[in-house]
PDB file of C-alpha atoms in Angstrom:
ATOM      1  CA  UNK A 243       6.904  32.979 -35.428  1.00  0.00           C
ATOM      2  CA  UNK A 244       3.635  31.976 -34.879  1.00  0.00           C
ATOM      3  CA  UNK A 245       3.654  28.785 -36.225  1.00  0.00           C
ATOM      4  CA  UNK A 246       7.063  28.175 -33.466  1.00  0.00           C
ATOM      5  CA  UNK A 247       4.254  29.593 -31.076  1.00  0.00           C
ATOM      6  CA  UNK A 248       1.889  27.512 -31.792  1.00  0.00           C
ATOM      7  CA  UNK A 249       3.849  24.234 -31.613  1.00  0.00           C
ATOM      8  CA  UNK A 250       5.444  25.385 -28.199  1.00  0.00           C
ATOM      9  CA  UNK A 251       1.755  25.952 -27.210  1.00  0.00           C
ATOM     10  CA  UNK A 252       0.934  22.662 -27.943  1.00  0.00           C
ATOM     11  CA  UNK A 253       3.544  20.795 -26.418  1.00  0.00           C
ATOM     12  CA  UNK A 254       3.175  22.505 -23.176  1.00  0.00           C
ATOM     13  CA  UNK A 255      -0.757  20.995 -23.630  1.00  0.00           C
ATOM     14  CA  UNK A 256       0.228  17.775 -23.959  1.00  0.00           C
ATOM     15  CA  UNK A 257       2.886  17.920 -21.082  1.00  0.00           C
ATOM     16  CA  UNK A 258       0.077  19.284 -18.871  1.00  0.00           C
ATOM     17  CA  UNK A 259      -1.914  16.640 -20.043  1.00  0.00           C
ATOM     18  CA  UNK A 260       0.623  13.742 -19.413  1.00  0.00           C
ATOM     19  CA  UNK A 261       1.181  14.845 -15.894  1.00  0.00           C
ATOM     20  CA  UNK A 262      -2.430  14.388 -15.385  1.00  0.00           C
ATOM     21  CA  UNK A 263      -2.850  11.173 -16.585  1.00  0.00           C
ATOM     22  CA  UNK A 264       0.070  10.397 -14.197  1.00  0.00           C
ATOM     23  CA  UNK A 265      -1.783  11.810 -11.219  1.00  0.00           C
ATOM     24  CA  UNK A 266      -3.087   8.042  -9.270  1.00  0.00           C
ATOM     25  CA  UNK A 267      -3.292   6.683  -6.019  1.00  0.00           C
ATOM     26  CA  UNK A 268      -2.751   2.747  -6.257  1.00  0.00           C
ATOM     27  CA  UNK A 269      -3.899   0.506  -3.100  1.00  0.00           C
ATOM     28  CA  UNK A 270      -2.388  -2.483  -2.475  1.00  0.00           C
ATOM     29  CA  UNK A 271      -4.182  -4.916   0.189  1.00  0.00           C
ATOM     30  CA  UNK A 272      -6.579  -7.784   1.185  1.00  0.00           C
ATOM     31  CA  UNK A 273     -10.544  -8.214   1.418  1.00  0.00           C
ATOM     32  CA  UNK A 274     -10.675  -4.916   3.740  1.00  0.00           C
ATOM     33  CA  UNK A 275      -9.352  -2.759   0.556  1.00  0.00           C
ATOM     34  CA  UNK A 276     -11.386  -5.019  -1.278  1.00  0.00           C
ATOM     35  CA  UNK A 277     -14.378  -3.393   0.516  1.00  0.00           C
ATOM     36  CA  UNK A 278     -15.395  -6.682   2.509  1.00  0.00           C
ATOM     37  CA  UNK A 279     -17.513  -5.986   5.483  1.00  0.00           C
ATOM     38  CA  UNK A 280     -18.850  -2.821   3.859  1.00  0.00           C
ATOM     39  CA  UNK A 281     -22.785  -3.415   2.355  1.00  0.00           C
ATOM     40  CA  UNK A 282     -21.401  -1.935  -1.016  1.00  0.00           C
ATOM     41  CA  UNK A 283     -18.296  -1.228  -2.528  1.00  0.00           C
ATOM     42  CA  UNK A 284     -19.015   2.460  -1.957  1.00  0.00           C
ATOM     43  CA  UNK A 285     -19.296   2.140   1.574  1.00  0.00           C
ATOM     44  CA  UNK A 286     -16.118   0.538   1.829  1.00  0.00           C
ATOM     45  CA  UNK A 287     -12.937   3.055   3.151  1.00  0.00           C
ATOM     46  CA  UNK A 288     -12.060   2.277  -0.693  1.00  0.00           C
ATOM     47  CA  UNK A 289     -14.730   3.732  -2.473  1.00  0.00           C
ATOM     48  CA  UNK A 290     -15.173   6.569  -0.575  1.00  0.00           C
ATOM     49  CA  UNK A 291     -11.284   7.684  -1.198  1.00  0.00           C
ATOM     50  CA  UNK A 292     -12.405   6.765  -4.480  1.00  0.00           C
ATOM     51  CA  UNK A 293     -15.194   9.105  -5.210  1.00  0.00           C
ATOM     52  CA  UNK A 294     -13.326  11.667  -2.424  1.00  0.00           C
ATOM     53  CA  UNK A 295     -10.607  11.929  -4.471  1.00  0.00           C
ATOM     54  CA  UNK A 296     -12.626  12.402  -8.137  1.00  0.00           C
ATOM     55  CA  UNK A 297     -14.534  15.779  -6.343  1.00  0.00           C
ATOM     56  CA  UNK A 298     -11.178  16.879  -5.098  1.00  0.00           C
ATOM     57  CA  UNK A 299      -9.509  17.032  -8.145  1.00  0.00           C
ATOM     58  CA  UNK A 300     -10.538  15.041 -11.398  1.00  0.00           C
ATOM     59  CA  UNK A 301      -6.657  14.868 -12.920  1.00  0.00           C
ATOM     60  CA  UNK A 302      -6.116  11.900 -10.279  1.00  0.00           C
ATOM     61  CA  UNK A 303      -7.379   8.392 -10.174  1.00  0.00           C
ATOM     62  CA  UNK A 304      -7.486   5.686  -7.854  1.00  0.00           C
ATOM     63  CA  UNK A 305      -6.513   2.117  -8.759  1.00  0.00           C
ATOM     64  CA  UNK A 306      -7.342  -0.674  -5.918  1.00  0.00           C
ATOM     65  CA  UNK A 307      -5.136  -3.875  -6.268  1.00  0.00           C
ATOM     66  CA  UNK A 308      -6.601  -5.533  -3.451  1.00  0.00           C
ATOM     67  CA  UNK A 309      -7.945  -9.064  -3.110  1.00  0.00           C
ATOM     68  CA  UNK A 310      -9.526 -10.867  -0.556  1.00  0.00           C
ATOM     69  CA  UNK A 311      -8.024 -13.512   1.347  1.00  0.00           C
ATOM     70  CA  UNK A 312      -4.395 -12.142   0.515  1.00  0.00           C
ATOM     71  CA  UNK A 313      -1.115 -11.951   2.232  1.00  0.00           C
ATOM     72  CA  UNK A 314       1.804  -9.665   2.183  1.00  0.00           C
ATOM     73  CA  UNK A 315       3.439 -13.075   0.048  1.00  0.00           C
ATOM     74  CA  UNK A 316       1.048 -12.158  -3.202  1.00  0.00           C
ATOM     75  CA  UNK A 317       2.309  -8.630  -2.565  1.00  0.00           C
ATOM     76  CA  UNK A 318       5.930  -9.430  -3.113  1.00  0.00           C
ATOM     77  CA  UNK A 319       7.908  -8.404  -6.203  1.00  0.00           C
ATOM     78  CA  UNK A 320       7.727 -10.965  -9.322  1.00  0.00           C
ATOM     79  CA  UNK A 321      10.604 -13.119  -9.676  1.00  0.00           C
ATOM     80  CA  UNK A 322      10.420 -13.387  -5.392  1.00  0.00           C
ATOM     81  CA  UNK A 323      10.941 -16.827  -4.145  1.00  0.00           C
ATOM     82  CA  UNK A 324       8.519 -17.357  -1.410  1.00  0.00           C
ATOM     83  CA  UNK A 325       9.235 -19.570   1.371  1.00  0.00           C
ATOM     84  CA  UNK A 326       8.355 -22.935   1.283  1.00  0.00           C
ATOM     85  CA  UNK A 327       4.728 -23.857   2.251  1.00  0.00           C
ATOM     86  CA  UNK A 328       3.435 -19.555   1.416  1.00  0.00           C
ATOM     87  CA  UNK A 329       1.728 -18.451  -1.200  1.00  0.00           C
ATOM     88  CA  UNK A 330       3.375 -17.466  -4.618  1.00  0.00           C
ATOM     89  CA  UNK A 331       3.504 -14.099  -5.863  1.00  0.00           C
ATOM     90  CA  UNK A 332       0.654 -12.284  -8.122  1.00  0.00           C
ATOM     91  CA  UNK A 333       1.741 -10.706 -10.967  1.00  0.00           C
ATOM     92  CA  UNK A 334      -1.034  -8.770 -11.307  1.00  0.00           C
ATOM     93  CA  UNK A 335      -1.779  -7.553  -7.810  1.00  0.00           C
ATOM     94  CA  UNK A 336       2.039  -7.419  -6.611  1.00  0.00           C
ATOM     95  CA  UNK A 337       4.232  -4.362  -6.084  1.00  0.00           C
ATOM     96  CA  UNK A 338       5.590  -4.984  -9.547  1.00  0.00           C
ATOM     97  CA  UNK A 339       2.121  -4.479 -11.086  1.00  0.00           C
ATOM     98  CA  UNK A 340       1.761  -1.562  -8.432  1.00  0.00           C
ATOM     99  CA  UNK A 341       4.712   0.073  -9.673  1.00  0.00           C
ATOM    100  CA  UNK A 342       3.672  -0.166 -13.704  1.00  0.00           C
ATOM    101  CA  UNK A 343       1.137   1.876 -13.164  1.00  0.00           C
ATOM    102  CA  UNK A 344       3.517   5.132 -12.500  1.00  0.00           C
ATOM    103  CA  UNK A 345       1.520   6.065  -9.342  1.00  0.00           C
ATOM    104  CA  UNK A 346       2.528   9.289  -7.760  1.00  0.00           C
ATOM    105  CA  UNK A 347       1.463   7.509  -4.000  1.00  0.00           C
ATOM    106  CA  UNK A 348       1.498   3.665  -2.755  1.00  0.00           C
ATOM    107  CA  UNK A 349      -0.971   2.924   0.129  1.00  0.00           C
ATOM    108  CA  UNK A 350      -0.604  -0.656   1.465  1.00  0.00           C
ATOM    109  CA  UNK A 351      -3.279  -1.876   4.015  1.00  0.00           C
ATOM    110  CA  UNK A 352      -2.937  -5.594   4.507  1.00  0.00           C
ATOM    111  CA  UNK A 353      -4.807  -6.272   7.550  1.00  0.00           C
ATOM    112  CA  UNK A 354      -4.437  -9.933   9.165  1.00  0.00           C
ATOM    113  CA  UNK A 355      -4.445 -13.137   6.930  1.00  0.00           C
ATOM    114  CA  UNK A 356      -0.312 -13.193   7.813  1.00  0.00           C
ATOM    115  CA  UNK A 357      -1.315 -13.754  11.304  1.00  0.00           C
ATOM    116  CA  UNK A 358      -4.177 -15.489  10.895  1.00  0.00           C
ATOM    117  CA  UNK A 359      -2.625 -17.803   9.097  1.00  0.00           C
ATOM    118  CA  UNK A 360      -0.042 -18.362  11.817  1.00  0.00           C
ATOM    119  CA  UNK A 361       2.874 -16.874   9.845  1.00  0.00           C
ATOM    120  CA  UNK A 362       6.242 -15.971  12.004  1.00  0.00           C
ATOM    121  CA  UNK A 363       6.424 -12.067  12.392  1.00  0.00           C
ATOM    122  CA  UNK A 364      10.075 -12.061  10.909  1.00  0.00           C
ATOM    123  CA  UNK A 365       8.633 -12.675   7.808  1.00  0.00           C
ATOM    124  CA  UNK A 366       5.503 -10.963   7.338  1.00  0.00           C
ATOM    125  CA  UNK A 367       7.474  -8.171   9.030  1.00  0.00           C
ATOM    126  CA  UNK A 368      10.414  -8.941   6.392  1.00  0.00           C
ATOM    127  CA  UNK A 369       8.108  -8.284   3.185  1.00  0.00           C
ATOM    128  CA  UNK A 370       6.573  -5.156   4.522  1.00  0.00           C
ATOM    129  CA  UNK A 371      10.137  -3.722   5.136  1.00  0.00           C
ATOM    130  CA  UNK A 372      10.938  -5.044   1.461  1.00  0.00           C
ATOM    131  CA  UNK A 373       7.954  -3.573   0.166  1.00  0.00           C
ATOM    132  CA  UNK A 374       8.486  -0.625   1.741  1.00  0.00           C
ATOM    133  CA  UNK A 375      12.115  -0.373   0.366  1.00  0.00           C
ATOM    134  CA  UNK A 376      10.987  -0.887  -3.363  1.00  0.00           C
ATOM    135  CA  UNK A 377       8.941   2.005  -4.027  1.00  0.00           C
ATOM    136  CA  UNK A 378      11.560   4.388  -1.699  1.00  0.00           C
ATOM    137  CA  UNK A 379      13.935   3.314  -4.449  1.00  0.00           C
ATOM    138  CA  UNK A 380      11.629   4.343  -7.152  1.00  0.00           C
ATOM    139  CA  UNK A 381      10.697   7.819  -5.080  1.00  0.00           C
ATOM    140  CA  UNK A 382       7.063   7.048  -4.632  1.00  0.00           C
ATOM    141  CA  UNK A 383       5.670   8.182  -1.685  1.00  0.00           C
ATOM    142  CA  UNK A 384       4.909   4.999   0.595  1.00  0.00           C
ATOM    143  CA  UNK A 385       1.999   5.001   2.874  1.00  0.00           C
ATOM    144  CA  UNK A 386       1.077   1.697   5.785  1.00  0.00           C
ATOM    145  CA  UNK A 387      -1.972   1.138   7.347  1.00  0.00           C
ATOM    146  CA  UNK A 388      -1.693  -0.674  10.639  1.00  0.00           C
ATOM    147  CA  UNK A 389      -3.888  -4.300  10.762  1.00  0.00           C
ATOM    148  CA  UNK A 390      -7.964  -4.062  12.134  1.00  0.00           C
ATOM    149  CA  UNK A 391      -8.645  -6.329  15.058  1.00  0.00           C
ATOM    150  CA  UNK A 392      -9.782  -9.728  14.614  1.00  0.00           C
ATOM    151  CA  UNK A 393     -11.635 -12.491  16.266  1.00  0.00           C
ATOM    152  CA  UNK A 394      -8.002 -14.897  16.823  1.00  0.00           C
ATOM    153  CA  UNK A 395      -6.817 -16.585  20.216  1.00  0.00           C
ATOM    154  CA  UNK A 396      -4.654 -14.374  22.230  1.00  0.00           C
ATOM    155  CA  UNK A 397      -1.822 -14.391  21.096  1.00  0.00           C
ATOM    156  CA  UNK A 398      -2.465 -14.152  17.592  1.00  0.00           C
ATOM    157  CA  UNK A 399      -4.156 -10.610  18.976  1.00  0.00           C
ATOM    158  CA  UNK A 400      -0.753  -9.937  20.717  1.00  0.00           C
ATOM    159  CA  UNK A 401       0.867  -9.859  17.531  1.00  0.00           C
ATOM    160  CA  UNK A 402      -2.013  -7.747  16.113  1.00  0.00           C
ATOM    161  CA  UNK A 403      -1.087  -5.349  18.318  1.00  0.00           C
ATOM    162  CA  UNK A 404       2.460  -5.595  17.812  1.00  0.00           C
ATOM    163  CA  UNK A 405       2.136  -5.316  14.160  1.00  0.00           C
ATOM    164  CA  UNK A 406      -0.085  -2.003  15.115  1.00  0.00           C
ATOM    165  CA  UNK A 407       3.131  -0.289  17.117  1.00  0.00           C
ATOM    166  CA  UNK A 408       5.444  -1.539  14.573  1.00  0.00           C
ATOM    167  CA  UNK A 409       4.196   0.199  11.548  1.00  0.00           C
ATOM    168  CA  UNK A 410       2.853   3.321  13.809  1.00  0.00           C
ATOM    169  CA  UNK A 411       6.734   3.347  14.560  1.00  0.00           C
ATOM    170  CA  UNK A 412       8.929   2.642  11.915  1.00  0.00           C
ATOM    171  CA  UNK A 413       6.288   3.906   9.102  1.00  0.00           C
ATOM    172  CA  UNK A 414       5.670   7.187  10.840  1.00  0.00           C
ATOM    173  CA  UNK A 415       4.973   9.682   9.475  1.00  0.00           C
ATOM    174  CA  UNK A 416       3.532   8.062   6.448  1.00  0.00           C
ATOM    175  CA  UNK A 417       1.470   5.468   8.811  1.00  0.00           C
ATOM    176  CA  UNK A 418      -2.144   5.553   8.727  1.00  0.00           C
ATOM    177  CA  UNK A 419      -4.044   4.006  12.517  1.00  0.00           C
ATOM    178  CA  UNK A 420      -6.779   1.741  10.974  1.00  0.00           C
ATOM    179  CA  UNK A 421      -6.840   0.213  14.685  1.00  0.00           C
ATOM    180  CA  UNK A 422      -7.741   2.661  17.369  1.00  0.00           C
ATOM    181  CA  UNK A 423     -11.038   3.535  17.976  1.00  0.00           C
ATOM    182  CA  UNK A 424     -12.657   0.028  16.221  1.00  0.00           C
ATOM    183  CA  UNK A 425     -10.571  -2.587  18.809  1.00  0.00           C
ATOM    184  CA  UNK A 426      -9.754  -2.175  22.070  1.00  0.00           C
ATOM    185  CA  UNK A 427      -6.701  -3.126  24.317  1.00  0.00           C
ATOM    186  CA  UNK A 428      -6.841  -6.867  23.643  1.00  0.00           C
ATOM    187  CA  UNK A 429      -7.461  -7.057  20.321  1.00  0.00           C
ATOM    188  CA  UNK A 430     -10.986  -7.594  19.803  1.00  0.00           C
ATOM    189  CA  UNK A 431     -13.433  -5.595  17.993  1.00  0.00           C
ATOM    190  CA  UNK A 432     -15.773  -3.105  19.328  1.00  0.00           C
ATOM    191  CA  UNK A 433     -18.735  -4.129  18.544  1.00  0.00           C
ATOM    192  CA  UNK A 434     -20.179  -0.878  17.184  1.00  0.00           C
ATOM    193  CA  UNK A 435     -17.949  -1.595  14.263  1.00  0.00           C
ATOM    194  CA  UNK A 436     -17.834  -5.692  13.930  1.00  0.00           C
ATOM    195  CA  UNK A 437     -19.467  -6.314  10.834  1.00  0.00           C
ATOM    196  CA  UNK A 438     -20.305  -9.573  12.902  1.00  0.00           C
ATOM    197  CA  UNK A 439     -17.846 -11.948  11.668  1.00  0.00           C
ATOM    198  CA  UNK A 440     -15.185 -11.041  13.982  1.00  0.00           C
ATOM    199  CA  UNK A 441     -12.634  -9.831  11.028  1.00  0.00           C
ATOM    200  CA  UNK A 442     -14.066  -7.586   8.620  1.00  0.00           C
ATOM    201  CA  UNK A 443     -15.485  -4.174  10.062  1.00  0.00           C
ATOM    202  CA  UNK A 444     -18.627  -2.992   8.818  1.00  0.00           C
ATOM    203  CA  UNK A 445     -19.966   0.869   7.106  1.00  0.00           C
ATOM    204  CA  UNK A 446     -19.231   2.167  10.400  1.00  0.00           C
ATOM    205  CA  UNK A 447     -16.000   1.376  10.281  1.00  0.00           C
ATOM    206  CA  UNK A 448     -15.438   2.037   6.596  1.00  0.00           C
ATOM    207  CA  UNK A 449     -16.217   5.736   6.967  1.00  0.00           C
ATOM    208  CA  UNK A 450     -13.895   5.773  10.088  1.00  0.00           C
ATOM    209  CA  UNK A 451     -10.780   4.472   8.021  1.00  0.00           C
ATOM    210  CA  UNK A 452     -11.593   6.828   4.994  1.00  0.00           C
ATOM    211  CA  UNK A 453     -11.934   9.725   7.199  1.00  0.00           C
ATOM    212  CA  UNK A 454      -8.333   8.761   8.472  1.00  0.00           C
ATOM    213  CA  UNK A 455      -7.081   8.175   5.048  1.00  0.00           C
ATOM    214  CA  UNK A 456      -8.502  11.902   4.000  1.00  0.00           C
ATOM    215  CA  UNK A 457      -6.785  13.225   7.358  1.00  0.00           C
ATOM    216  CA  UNK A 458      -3.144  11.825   6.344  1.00  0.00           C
ATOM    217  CA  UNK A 459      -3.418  14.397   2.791  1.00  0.00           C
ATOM    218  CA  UNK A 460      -1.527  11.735   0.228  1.00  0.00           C
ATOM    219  CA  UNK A 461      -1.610  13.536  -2.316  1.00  0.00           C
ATOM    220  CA  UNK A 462       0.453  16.342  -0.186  1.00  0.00           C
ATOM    221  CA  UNK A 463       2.817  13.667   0.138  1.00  0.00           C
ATOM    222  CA  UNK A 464       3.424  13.559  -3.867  1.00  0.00           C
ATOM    223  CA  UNK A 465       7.609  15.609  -3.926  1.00  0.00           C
ATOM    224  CA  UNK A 466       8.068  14.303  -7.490  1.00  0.00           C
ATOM    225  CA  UNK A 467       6.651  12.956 -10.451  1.00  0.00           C
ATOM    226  CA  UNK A 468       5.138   9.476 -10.579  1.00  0.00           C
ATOM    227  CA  UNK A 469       7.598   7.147 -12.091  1.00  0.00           C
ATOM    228  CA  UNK A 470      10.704   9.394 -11.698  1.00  0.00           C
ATOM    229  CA  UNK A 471      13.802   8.069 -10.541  1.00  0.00           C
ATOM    230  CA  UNK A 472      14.732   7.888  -6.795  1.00  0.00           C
ATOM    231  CA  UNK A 473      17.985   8.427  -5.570  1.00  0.00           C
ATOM    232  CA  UNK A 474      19.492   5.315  -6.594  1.00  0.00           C
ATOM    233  CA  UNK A 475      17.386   4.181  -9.270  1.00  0.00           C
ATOM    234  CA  UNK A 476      18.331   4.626 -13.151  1.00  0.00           C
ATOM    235  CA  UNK A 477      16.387   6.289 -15.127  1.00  0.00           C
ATOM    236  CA  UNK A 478      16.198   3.409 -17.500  1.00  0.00           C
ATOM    237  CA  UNK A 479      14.181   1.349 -15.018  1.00  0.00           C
ATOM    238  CA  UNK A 480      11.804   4.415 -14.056  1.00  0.00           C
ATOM    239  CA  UNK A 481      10.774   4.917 -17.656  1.00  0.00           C
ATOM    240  CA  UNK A 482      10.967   0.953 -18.522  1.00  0.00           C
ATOM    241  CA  UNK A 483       9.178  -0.235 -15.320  1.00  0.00           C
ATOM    242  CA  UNK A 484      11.082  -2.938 -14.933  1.00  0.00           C
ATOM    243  CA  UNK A 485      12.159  -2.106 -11.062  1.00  0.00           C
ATOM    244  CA  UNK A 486      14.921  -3.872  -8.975  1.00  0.00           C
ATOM    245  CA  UNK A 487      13.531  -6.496  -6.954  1.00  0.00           C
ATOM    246  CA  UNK A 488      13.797  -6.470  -3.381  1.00  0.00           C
ATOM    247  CA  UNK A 489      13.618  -8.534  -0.645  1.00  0.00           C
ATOM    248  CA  UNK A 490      14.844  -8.397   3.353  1.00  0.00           C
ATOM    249  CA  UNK A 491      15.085 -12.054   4.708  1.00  0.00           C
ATOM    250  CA  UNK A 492      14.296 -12.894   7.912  1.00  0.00           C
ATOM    251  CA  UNK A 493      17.365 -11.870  10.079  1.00  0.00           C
ATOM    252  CA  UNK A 494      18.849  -9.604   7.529  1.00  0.00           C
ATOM    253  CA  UNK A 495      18.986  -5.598   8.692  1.00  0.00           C
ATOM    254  CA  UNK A 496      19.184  -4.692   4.977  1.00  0.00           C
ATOM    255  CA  UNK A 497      17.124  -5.250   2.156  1.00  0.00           C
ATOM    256  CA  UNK A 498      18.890  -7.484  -1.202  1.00  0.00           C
ATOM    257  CA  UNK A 499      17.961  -7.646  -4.534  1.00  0.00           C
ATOM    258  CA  UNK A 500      17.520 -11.258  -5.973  1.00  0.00           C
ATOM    259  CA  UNK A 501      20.907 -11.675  -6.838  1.00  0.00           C
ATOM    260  CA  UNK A 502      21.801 -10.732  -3.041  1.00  0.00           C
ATOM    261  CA  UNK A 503      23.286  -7.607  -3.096  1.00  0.00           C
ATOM    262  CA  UNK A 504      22.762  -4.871  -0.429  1.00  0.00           C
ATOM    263  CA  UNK A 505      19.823  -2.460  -1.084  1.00  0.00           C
ATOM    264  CA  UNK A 506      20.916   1.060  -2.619  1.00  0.00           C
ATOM    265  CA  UNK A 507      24.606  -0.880  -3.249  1.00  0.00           C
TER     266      UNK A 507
END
């Protein structure tokens, strides 16, 4: 009897302990995540969550995917045929890799090399909408931040803003305002929080967006366990990793897997 004790005792310790390990927070973004226009990596809106989210509770970690320069096209699933003339997914920064990890929360903050680099909004808009879709299916809690402003002509700015409303809209409630309060109605900076090259913001900044990442409670977000199927996902892919991939083309209203079925079909 006590030896059955013991051995039930033990395997609820290493259960515990297997949830904890499963307790992370992975980022997925460009040089802003990366903590560009911060003076240290600490400083950055990264870092902070970073070290925030060691105090609050040690069990969870935080794993940043981000890297400068990038574009929601590195972001896409592997096996994703990019477009001709964008960039080619990164199979070690990419949704797939995201997913691997068995995070209990995604938080995507892209900011503006799409735009920037004069990209059509059907399809930057397309991959965060297929992004989006892929960790619903695997039941991960999926959290946007909207684009910082940016020293572009105007209309580049126009669609800054318009990628802003978009993702305040259809992202809500799990849509995080990185704009407001560091760019004002046009689209450029304020310059209390340029970090004076007219796309990065600077410490100032940084604490603002970690402040607003604190305020949105992620981890409250977490209704399952990392890794554990979604609604229409089989368990064999959850515990595999090996995830549909997703896409939504430009002028599609649904998202297909690469063999062009409908999403959740």
């Amino acid at each position: 009897m006590k030896k059955t004790a013991l051995v039930i005792g033990f395997l609820i310790a290493a259960g515990t302990g297997a949830v904890a390990q499963d307790r992370t927070i992975v980022l997925m973004g460009a040089s802003t995540s990366a903590g560009v226009g911060a003076t240290t990596y600490d400083s950055s809106f990264a870092g902070r969550y970073a070290h925030y989210l060691k105090n609050q509770d040690p069990a969870w970690t935080f794993t940043n995917l981000a890297v400068s320069g990038y574009t929601t096209f590195q972001l896409m699933p592997t096996g994703y045929a990019a477009p001709s003339g964008r960039p080619k997914t990164d199979p070690a920064h990419n949704i797939t890799k995201a997913l691997s990890l068995h995070p209990r929360v995604l938080l995507l903050c892209m900011g503006t090399n799409d735009i920037a680099n004069g990209y059509p909004a059907s399809q930057y808009e397309a991959n965060y909408d297929s992004l989006h879709a892929i960790a619903e299916r695997a039941g991960i809690p999926f959290w946007v931040t909207t684009p910082l402003p940016r020293g572009v002509d105007a209309a580049k700015r126009s669609m800054i803003l318009a990628l802003r409303d978009r993702i305040m809209s259809r992202d809500a409630p799990r849509a995080i305002n990185f704009y407001d309060s560091l760019g004002d109605a046009q689209g450029n900076y304020y310059p209390a929080f340029n970090s004076g090259d007219n796309i990065h913001t600077n410490n100032h900044g940084h604490r603002l967006l970690f402040e607003r990442v604190v305020a949105a409670s992620l981890i409250s977000s977490v209704t399952a366990l990392a890794g554990s199927p979604g609604p229409n996902l089989p368990r064999e892919e959850a515990s595999t990793g090996r995830f549909p991939m997703l896409y939504l083309a430009p002028g599609l209203s649904e998202p297909r897997d690469l063999r062009g079925r409908m999403f959740g079909r």
